[in-house]
Coordinates of C-alpha atoms in Angstrom, one line a residue:
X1 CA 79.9 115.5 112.8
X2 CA 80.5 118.9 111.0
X3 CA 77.5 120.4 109.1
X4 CA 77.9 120.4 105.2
X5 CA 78.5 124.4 105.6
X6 CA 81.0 124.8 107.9
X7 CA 82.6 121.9 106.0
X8 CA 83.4 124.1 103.7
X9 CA 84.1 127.0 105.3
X10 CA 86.5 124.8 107.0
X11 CA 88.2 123.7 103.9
X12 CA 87.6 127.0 102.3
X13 CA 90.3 128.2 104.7
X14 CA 92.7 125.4 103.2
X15 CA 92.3 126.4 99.7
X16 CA 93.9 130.1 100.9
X17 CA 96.4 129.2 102.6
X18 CA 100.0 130.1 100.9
X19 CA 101.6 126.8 101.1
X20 CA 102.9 124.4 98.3
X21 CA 101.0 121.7 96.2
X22 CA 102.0 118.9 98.1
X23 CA 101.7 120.4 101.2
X24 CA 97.6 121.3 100.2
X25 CA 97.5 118.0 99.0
X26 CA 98.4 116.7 102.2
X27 CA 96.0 119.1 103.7
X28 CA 93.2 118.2 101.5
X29 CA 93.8 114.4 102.2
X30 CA 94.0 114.4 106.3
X31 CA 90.6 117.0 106.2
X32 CA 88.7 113.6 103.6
X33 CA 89.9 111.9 106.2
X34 CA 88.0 113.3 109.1
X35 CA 85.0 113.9 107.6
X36 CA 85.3 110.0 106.7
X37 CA 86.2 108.9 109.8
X38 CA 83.4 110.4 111.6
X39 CA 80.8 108.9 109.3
X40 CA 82.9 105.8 109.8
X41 CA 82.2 106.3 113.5
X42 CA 78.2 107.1 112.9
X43 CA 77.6 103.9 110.8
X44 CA 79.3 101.8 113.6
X45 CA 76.5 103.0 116.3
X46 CA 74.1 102.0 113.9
X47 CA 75.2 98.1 113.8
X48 CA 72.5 96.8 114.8
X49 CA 70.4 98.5 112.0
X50 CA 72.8 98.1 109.3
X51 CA 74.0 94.6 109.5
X52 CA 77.0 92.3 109.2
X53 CA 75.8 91.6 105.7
X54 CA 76.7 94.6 103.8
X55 CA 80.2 96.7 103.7
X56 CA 80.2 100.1 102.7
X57 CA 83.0 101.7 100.3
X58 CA 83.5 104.7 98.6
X59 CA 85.0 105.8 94.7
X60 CA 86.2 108.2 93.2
X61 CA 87.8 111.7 94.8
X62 CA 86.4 110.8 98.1
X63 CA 88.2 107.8 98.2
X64 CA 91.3 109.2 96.8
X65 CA 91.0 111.5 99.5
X66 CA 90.9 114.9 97.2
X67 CA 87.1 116.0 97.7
X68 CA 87.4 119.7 97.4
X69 CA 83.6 120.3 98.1
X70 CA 81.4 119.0 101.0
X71 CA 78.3 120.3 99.6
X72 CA 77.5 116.9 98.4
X73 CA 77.5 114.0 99.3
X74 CA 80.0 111.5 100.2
X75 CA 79.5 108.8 97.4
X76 CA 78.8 105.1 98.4
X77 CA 78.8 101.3 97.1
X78 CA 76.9 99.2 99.0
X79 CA 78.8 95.4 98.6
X80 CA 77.0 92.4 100.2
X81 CA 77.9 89.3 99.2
X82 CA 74.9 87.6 99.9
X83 CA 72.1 86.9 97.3
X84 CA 69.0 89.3 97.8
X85 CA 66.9 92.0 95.9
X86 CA 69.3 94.7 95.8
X87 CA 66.7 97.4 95.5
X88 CA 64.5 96.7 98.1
X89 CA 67.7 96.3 100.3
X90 CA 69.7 99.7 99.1
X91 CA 65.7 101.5 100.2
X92 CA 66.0 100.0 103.8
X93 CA 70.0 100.8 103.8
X94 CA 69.3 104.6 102.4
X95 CA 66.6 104.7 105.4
X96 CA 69.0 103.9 108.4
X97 CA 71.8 106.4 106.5
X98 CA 69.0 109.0 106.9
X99 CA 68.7 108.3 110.9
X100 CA 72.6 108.5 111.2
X101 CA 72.7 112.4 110.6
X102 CA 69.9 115.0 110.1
X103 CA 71.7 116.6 106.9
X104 CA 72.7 113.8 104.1
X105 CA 76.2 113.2 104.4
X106 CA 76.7 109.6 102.1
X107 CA 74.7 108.6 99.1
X108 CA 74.2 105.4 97.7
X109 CA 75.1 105.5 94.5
X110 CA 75.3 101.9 93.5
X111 CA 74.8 98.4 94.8
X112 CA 76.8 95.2 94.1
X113 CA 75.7 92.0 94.8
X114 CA 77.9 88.6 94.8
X115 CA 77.1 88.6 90.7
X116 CA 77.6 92.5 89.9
X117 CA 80.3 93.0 87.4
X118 CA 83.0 94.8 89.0
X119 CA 84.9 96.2 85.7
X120 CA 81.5 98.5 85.0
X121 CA 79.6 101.3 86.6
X122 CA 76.3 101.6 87.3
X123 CA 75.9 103.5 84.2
X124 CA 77.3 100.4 82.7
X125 CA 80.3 102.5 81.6
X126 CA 83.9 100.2 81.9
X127 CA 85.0 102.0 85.0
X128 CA 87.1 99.6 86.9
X129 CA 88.9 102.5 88.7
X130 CA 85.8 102.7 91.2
X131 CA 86.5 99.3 92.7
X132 CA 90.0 98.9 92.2
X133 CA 90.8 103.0 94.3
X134 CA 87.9 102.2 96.2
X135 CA 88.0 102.5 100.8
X136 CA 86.3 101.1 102.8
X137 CA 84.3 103.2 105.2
X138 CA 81.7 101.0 107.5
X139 CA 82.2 97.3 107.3
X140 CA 84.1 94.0 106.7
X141 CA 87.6 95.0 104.9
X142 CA 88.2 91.2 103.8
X143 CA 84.7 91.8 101.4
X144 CA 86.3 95.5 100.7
X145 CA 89.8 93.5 99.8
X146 CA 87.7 90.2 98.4
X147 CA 85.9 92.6 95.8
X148 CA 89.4 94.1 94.6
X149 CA 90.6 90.7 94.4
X150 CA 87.9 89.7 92.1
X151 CA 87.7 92.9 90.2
X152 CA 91.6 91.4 89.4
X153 CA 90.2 88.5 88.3
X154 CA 87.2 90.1 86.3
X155 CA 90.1 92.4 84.5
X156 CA 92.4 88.9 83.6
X157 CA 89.2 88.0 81.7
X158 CA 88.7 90.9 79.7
X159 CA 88.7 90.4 75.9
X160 CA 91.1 92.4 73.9
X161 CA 88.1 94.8 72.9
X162 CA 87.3 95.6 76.7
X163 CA 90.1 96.4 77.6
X164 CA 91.0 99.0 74.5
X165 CA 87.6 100.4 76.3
X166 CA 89.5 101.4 79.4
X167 CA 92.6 102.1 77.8
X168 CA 90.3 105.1 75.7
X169 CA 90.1 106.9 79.1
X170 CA 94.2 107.9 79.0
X171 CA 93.4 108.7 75.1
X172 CA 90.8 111.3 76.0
X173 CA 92.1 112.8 79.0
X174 CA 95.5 113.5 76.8
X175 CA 93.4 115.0 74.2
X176 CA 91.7 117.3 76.8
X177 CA 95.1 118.6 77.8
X178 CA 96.3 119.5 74.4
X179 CA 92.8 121.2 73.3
X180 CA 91.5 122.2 76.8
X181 CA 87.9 120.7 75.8
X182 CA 86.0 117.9 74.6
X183 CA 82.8 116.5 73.8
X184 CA 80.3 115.2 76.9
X185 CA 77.3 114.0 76.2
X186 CA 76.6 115.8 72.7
X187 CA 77.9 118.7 74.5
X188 CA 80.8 120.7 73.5
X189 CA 82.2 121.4 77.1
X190 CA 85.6 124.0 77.5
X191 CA 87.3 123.6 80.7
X192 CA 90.2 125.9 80.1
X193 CA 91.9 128.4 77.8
X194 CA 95.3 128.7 78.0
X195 CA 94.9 131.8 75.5
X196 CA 92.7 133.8 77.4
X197 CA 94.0 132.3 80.7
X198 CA 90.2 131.1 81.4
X199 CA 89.6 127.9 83.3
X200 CA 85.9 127.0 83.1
X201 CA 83.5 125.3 86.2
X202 CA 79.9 124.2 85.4
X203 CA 78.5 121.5 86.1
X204 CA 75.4 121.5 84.3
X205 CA 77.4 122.2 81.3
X206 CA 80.1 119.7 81.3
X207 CA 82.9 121.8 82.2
X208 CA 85.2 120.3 84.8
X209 CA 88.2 122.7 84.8
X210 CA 91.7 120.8 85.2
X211 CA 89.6 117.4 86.2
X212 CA 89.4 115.7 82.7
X213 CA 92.7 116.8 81.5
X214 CA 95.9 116.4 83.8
X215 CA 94.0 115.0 87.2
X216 CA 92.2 112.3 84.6
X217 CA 95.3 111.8 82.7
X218 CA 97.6 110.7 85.8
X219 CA 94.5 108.8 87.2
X220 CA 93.8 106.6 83.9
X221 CA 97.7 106.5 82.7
X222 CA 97.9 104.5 86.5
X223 CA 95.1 102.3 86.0
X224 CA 95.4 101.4 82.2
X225 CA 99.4 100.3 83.9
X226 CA 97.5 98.6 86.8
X227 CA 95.3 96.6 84.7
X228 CA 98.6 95.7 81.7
X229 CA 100.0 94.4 84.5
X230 CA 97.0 92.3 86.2
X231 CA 97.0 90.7 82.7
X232 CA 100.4 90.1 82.4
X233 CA 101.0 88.7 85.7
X234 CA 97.9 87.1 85.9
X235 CA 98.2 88.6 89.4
X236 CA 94.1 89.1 90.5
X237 CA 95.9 90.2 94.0
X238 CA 97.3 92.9 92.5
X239 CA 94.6 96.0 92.8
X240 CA 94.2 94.8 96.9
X241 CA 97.5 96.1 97.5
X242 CA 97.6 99.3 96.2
X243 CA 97.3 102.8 98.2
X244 CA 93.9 104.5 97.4
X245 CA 95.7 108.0 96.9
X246 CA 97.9 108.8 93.9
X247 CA 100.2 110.5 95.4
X248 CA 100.5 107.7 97.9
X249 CA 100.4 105.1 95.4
X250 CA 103.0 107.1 93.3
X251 CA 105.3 106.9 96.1
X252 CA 104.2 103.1 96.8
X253 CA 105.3 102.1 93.2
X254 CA 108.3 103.8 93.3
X255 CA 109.5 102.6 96.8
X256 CA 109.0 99.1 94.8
X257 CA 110.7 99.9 92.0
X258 CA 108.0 98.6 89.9
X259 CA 107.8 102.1 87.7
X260 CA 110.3 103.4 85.1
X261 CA 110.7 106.8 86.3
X262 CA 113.5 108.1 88.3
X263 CA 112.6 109.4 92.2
X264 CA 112.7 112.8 91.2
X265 CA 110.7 112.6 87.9
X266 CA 107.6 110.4 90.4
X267 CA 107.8 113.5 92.6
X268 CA 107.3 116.0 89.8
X269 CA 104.2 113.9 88.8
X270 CA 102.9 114.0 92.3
X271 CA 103.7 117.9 92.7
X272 CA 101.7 118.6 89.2
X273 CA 98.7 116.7 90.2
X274 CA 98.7 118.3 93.4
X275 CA 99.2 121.9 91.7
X276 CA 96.4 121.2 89.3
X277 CA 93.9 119.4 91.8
X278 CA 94.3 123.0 93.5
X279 CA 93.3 124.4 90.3
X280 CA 90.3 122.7 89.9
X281 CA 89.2 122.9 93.8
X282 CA 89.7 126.8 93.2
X283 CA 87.2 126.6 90.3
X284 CA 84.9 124.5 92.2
X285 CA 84.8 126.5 95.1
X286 CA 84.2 129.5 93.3
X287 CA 81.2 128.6 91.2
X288 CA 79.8 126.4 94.7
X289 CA 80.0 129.3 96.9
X290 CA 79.0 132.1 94.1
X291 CA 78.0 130.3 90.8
X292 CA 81.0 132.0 89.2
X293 CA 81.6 129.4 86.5
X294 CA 85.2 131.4 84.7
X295 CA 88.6 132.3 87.0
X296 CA 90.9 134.1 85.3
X297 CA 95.1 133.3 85.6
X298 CA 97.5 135.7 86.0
X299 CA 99.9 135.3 82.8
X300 CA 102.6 134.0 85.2
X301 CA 99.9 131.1 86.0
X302 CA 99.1 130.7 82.4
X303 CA 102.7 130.4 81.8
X304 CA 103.4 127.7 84.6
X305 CA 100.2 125.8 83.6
X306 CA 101.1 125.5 80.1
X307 CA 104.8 124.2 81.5
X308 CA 102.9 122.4 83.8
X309 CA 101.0 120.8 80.7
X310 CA 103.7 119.9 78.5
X311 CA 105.8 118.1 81.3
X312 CA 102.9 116.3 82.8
X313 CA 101.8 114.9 79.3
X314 CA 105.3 114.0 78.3
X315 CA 105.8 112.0 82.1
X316 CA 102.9 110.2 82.0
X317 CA 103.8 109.3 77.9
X318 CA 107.0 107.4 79.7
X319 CA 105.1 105.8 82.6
X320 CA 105.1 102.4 83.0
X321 CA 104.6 100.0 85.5
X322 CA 106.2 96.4 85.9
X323 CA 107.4 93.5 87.7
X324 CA 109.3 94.4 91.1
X325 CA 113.4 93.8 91.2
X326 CA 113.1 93.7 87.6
X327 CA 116.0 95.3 85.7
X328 CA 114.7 98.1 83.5
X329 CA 116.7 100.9 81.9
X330 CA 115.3 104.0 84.7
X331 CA 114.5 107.1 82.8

């Protein structure tokens, strides 16, 4: 398996390369893949230590395949659906990860047991996104589609009240686009200035660049749809079918014709997420490899992301999705 280091060199080298968004995106996705693949490959030699009882997956960027920085991590869930004390058994799981690879390449993050809620986080934040763009990566993948299948059902469940929780996430990420901060944890945070041309990457500070604007707005505008129509439909099913990726799922939803927009407008979407996820890999990668937390744009980039923006929010204002073969007026 590749060291954390020349990880990134390795994708460092992907980042440069003059090729268009969708193209890096592709990039980006097939390199995730790798490095998940070979962990996938390291947990399997380890059967014998690991179990048939639990099934490992993973949230978030890594399993939407747009990690843009090895340097941590890969994030884990540890499902079992089997009634034990889940934090003696995540200490003996976190041991045997340690004997797969000398340098840590997967972190437990959280465990779920048969009773977990699915809907929240282990910060008992309403997060449903974590389950339902989960992948599996060592494991049974009827528990991975099982727990997808009841995060449906958890979702049909949801009082009014919950719900408007979720739906909060699309609220704030739109109001990070047209202000280019917001408040995280009684911090201020700035993540870019369309002004100055600034976009902004600490950490320790709160300041995600383009993540919690556009990248956060396409991601929550899908899953606030995802879940209006679980409810609808009462279809618990519904989240087990989906592609992990956006872009793929984008495509997925159109080739149904279960989403208002035209072909063309779903690949504008797709190509301004994959622009600004290149964005916001740019910033991380700076501030990772020298702790450079501002890039500057060049006022032909301040004047494409601020047309960038504009469309983007407008797009994802429109977006809907709902029942396949049904006759909708296409914008």
């Amino acid at each position: 398996m590749l060291e954390k280091p020349h990880r990134d060199e390795a994708f460092g080298r992907i980042v440069d390369l003059d090729i268009s968004p969708l193209e890096y995106y592709k990039l980006v996705s097939n390199f995730n893949l790798l490095i998940q693949h070979e962990l996938t490959e390291k947990l399997n030699q380890n059967k014998e230590s690991l179990g048939t009882i639990v099934t490992f997956i993973t949230p978030g960027s890594d399993a939407r395949l747009e990690k843009g920085s090895f340097m941590s991590p890969l994030e884990v869930i540890a499902v079992t659906n089997t009634d034990l004390d889940l934090d003696a058994y995540r200490q003996s799981l976190i041991e045997v990860i340690e004997k797969v690879s000398p340098t840590v390449v997967a972190k437990i993050i959280e465990m779920k047991g048969p009773h977990s809620s699915l809907v929240t986080a282990y910060n008992n934040r309403y997060q449903p996104g974590r389950i339902a763009d989960s992948r599996l990566i060592y494991g049974s993948e009827n528990v991975a589609k099982e727990n997808k299948v009841r995060l449906g059902k958890e979702i049909i469940n949801l009082r009014t009240s919950e719900v408007d929780k979720i739906s909060s996430l699309k609220r704030d990420a739109r109001k990070v686009i047209e202000k280019g901060g917001n408040r995280i944890a009684g911090t201020d945070a700035i993540h870019f200035d369309l002004q100055t041309g600034a976009m902004f990457y600490n950490p320790e500070a709160y300041q995600l660049s383009f993540k919690v604007g556009p990248l956060r707005l396409v991601q929550n505008t899908l899953l606030v749809e995802e879940i209006k129509h679980t409810r609808r439909e009462k279809d618990a099913n519904f989240l087990s079918t989906l592609d992990s990726s956006i872009v793929g799922r984008l495509n997925q939803l159109s080739d149904d014709q279960m989403i208002n927009l035209t072909r063309e407008s779903v690949e504008e979407v797709a190509e301004h997420y994959a622009f600004f996820l290149r964005l916001y890999h740019r910033s991380e990668r700076a501030y990772a490899q020298n702790k450079q937390i501002v890039l500057q744009l060049t006022p032909q980039e301040i004047t494409d992301v601020a047309k960038r923006l504009q469309a983007l929010s407008a797009l994802m204002e429109k977006f809907q999705i709902h029942p396949p073969k049904q006759s909708r007026l296409r914008i």
